[in-house]
Coordinates of C-alpha atoms and ligand atoms in Angstrom, one line a residue:
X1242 CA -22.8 -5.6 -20.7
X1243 CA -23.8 -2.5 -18.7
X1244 CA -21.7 -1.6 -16.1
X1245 CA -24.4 -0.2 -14.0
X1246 CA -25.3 -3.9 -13.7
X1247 CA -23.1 -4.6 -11.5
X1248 CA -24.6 -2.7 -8.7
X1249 CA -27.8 -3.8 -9.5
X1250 CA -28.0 -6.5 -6.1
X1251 CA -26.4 -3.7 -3.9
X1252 CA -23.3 -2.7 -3.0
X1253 CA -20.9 -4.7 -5.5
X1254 CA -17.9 -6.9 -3.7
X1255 CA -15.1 -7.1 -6.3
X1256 CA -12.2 -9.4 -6.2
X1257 CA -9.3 -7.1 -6.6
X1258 CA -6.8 -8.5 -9.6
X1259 CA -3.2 -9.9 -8.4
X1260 CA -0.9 -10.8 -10.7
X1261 CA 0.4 -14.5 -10.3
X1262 CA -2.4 -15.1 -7.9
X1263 CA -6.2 -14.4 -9.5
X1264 CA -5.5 -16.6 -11.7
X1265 CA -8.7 -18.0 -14.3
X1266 CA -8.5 -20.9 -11.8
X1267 CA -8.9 -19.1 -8.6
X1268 CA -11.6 -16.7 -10.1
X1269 CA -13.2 -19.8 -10.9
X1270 CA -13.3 -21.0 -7.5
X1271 CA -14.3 -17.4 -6.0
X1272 CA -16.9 -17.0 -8.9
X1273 CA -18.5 -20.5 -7.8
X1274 CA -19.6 -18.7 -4.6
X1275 CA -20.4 -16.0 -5.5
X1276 CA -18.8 -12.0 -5.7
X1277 CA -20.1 -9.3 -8.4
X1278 CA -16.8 -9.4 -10.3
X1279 CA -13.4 -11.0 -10.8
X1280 CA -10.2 -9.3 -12.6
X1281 CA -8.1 -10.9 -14.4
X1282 CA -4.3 -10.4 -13.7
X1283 CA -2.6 -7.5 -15.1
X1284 CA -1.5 -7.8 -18.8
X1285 CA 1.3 -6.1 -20.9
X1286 CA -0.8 -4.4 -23.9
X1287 CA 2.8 -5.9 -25.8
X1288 CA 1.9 -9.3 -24.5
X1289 CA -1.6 -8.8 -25.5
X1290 CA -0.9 -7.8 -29.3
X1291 CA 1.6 -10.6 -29.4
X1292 CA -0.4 -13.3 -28.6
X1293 CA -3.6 -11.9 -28.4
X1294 CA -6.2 -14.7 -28.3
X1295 CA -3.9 -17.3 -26.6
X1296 CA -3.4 -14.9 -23.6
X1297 CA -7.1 -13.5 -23.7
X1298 CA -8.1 -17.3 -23.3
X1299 CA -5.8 -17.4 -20.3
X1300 CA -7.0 -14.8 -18.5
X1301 CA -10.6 -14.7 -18.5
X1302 CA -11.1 -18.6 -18.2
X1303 CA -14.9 -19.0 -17.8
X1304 CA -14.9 -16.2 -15.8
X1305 CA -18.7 -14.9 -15.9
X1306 CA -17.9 -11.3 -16.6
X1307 CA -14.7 -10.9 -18.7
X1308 CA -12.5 -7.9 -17.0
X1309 CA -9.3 -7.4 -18.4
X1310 CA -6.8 -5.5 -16.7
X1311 CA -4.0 -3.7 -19.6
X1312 CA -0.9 -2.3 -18.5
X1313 CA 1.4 -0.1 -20.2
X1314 CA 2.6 3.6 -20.9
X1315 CA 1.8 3.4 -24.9
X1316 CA -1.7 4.7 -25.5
X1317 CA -1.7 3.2 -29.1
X1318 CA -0.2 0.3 -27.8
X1319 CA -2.8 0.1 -24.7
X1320 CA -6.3 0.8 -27.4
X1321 CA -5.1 -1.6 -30.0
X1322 CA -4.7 -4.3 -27.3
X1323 CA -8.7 -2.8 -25.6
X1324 CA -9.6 -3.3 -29.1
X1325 CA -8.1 -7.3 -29.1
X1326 CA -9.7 -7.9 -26.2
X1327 CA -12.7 -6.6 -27.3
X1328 CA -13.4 -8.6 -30.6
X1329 CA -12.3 -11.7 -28.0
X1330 CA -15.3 -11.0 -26.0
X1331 CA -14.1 -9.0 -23.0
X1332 CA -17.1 -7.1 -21.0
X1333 CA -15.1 -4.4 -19.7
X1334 CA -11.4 -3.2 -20.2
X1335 CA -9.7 -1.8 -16.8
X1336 CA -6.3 0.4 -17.1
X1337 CA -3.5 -0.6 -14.4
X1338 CA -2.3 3.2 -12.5
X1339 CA -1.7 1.4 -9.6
X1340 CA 1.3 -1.4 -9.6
X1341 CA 3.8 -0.1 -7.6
X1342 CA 6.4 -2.9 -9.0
X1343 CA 10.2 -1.5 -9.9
X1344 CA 10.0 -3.1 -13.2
X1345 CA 7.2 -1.8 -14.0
X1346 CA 7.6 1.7 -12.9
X1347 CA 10.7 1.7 -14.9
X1348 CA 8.7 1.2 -17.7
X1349 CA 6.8 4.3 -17.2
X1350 CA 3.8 1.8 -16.7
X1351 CA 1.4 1.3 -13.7
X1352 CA 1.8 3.6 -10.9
X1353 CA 4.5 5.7 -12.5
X1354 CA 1.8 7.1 -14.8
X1355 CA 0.7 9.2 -11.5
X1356 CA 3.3 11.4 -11.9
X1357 CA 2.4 12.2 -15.7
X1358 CA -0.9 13.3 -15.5
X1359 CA -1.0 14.3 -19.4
X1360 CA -0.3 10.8 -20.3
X1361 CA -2.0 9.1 -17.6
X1362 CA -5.4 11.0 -19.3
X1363 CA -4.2 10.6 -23.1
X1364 CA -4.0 7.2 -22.3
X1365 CA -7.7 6.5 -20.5
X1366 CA -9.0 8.8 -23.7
X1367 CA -7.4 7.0 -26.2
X1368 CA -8.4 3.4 -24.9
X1369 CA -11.8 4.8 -24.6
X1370 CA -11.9 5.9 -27.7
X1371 CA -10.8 2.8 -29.1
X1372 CA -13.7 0.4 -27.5
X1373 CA -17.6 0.1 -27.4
X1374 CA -17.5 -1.9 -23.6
X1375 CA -17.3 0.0 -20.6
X1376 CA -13.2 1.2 -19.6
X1377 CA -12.4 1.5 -15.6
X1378 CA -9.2 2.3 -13.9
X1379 CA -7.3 1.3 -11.3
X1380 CA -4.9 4.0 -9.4
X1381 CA -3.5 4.8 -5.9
X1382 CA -3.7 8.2 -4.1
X1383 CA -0.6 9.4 -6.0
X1384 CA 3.1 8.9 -6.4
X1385 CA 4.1 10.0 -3.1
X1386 CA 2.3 12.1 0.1
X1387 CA 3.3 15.1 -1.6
X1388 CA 1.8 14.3 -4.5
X1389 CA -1.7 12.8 -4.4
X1390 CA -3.2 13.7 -7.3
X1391 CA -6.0 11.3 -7.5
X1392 CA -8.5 14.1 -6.9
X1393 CA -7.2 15.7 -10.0
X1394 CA -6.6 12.9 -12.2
X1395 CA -10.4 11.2 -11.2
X1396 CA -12.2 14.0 -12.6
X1397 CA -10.3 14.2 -16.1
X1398 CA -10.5 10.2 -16.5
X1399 CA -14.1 10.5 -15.8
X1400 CA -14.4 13.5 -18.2
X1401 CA -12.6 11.4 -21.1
X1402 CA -15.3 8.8 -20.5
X1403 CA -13.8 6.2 -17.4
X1404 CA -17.0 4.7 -16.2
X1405 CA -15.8 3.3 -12.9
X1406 CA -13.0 3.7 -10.4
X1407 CA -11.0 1.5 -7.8
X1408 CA -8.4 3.1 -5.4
X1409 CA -6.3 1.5 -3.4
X1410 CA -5.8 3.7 -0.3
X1411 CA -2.1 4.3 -0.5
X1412 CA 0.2 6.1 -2.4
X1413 CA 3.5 4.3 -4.6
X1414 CA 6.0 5.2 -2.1
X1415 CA 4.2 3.4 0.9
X1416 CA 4.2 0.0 -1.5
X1417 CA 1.9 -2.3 1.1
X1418 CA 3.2 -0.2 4.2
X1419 CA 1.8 1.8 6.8
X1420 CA -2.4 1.5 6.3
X1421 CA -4.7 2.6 3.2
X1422 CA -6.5 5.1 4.0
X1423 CA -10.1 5.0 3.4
X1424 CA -11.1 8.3 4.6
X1425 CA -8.6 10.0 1.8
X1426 CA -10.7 9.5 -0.7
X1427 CA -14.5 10.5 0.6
X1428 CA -14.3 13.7 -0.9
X1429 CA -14.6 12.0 -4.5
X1430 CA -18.4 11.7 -4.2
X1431 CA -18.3 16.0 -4.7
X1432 CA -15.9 15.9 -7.5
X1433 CA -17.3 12.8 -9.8
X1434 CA -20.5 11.1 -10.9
X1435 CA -19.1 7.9 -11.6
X1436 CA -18.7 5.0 -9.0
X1437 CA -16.2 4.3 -7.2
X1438 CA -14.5 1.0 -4.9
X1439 CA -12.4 1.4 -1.9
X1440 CA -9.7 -1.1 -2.2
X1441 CA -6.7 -1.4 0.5
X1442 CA -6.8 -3.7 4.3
X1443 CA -9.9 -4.8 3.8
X1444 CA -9.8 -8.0 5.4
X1445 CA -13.3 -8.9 6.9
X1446 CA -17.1 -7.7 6.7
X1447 CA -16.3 -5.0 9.4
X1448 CA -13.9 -3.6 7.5
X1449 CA -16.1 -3.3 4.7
X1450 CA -18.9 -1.4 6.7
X1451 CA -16.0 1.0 8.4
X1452 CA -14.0 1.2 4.8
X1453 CA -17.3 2.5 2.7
X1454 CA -18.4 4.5 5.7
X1455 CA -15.0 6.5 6.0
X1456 CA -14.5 6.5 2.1
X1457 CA -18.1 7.0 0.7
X1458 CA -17.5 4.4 -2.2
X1459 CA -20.0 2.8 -3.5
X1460 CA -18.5 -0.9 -3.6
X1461 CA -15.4 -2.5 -2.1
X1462 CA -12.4 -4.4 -4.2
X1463 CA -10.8 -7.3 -1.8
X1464 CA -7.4 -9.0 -2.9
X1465 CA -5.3 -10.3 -0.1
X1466 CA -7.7 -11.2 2.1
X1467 CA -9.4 -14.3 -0.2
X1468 CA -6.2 -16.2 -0.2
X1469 CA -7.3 -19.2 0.8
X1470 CA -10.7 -17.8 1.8
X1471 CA -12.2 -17.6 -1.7
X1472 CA -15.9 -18.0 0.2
X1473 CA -15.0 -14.4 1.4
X1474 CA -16.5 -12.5 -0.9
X1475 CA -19.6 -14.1 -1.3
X1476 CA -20.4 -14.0 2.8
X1477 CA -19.9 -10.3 2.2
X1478 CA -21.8 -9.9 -0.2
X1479 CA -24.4 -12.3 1.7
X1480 CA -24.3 -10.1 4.9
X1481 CA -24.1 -6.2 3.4
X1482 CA -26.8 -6.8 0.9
X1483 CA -28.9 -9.6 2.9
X1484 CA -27.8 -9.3 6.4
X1485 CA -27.4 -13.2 6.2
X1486 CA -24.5 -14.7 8.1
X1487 CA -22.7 -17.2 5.8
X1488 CA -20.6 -19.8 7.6
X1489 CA -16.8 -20.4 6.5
X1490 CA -17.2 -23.9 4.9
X1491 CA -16.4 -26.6 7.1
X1492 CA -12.7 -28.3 7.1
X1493 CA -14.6 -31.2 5.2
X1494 CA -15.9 -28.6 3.1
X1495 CA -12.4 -26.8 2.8
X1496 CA -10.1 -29.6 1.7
X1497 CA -13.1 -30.3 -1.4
X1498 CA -12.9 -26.6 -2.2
X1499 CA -9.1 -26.7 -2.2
X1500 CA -8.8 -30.1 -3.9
X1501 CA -10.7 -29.2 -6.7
X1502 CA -8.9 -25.8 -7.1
X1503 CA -5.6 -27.4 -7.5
X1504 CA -7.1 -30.1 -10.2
X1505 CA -9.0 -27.3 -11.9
X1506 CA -5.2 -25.4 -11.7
X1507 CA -3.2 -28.5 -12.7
X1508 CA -5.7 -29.3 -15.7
X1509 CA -4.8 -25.2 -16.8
X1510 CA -1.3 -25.3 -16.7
X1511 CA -0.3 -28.7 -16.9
X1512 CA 1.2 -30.8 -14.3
X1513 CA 4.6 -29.4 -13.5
X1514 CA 3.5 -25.7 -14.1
X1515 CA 0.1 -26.0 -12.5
X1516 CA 2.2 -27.4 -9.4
X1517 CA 4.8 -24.4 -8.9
X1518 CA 2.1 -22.4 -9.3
X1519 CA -0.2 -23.6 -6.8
X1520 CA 2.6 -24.5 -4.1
X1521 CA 1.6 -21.2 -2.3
X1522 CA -2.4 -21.4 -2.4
X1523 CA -1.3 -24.5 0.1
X1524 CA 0.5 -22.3 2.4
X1525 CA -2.5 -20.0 2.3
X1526 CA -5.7 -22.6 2.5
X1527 CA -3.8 -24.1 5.7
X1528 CA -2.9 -20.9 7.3
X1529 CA -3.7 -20.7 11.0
X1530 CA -4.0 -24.5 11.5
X1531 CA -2.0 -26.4 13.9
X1532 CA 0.8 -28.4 11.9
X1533 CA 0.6 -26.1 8.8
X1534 CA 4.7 -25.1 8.5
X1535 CA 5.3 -28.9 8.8
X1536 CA 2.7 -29.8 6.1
X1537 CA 4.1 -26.8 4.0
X1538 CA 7.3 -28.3 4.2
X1539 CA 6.5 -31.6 3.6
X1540 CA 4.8 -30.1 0.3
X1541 CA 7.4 -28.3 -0.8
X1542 CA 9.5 -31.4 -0.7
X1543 CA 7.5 -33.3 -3.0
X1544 CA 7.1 -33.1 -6.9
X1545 CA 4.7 -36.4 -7.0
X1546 CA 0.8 -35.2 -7.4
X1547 CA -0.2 -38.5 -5.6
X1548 CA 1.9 -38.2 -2.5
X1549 CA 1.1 -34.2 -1.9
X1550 CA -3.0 -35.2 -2.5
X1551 CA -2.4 -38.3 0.4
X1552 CA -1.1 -35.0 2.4
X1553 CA -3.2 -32.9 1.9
X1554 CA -5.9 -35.5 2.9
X1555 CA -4.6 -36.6 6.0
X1556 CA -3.7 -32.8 7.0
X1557 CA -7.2 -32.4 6.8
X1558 CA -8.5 -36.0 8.3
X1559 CA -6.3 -35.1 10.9
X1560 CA -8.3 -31.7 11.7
X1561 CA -11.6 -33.5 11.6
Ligands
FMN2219 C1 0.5 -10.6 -5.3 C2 -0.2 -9.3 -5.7 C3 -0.4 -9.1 -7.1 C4 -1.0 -7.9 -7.5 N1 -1.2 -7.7 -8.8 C5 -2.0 -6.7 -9.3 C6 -2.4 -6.5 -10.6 O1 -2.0 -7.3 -11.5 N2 -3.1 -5.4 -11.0 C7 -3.5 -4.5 -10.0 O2 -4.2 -3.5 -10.4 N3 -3.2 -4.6 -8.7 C8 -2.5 -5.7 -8.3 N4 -2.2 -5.9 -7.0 C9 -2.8 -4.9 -6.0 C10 -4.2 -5.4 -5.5 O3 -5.1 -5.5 -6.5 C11 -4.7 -4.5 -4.4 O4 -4.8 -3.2 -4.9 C12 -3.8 -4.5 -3.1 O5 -3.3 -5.8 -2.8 C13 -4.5 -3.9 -1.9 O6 -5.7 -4.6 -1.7 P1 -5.8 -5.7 -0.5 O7 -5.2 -5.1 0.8 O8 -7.3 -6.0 -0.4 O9 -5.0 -6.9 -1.0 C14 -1.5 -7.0 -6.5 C15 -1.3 -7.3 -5.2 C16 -0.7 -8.4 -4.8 C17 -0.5 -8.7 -3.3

């Protein structure tokens, strides 16, 4: 697959990769409307060696394009699992530099590799190296406001062959505080050729004009803002590259969308699993309508698939 397909109907709209969240069955449900690409969640490259086709399977679903994200500080470790994925069919590899996540950090992994530029670059080389699909890279501004680096570090990963950034517009040390800042990163277009996503806030279609405006990127990555929306990115997409106006699916329309979700999530996982996972997607499809903390409640409170899809539909007969 070439990457530069991906901006072939415009400005690309990406679903941003969130561990415990973009699940194969929520990209599913986004893909089914429509967005240029979905990520899987992050992986371990140990994980991936382990149990390589099991886990590959379980990320990438029937995901149209196949994006794996990798995380770890190893660059052996991080090629030889670019290479599994590979020979399982992934379209593109993608290196996590941007969790923010204690654990992870610890682990020298994610956002920590910031602050070690040499490895941060051995490690985007060496997973190049090792694959013939296209390898982006995910990355904040830098560790810290006295240390963003990205400017630095976006020009060697593009020299050791990176074909594509996404930034998310804050540092480590602001976590998901303050406000990303688009505007940080607009100088990029004079230091590299290759394309880049503004990722950080970006909750609606204004945002998306005023985001690549102030950044100069040439696509946007959205995560938080398609819980429960996953129609989002497709009326984004619709409207910067069309000018249509896609309407938010009716309730009617919402409580299908949702209902098939959770079946499509229960038939991945299982039963019990596919129901702690999906508890919260409830919280977030119902968000903002009247009665929601009761019906969250009375959801939580229930293990019994029958009872929580008669709640689910007379929440939603209830809205009609
Ligand atoms: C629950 C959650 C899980 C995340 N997991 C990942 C991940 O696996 N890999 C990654 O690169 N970023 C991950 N992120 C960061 C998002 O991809 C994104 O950069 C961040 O949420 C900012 O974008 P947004 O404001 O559009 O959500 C995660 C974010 C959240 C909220």
């Amino acid at each position: 697959m070439k990457l530069k397909s991906l901006f072939d109907g415009g400005v690309p709209v990406f679903l941003a990769p969130m561990a415990g969240v973009t699940d194969a069955p929520f990209r599913k449900t986004v893909n089914k409307f429509g967005a240029t690409a979905t990520v899987s969640e992050m992986v371990s490259c140990e994980a991936l060696i382990r149990n390589s086709e099991k886990t590959f399977r379980r990320l990438t679903g029937e995901s149209n394009i196949k994006i794996v994200q990798i995380m770890g500080s190893d660059p052996k470790c991080m090629a030889e699992s670019a290479k599994i994925n590979e020979d399982n069919g992934a379209d593109i590899i993608d290196i996590n530099m941007g969790c923010p996540v204690k654990k992870i950090v610890n682990n020298n992994s994610g956002s920590a590799l910031l602050k070690n530029e040499k490895l941060a670059v051995t490690i985007a080389e060496t997973v190049v190296k090792s694959v013939k699909i296209p390898v982006t890279l995910k990355m904040r501004l830098g560790w810290d406001n006295e240390s963003k680096n990205f400017r630095s570090l976006a020009e060697q990963f593009e020299k050791v062959g990176i074909r594509m950034l996404s930034i998310h517009c804050r540092t480590r040390s602001q976590m998901y505080g303050g406000t990303a800042d688009w505007s940080e990163i607009s100088d990029l277009t004079e230091i590299i050729k290759i394309p880049y996503l503004v990722n950080g806030d970006i909750k609606n279609f204004n945002d998306v004009r005023v985001a690549l405006k102030r950044s100069k990127a040439n696509g946007v990555m959205i995560g938080r803002a398609t819980l429960g929306k996953p129609w989002l990115l497709n009326q984004i997409l619709q409207k910067i590259n069309q000018g249509n106006d896609v309407p938010s699916p009716s309730l009617e329309q919402q409580y299908e969308i949702l209902m098939q979700h959770f079946h499509d999530t229960l038939d991945f996982y299982g039963m019990e699993h596919g129901l702690r996972i999906f508890r919260k997607h409830f919280c977030w499809y119902s968000s903002g309508m009247s009665g929601a903390s009761n019906f969250r409640d009375q959801i939580n409170r229930s293990d019994n698939i029958k009872s929580i899809e008669k709640l689910v539909k007379d929440f939603y007969k209830n809205h009609h």
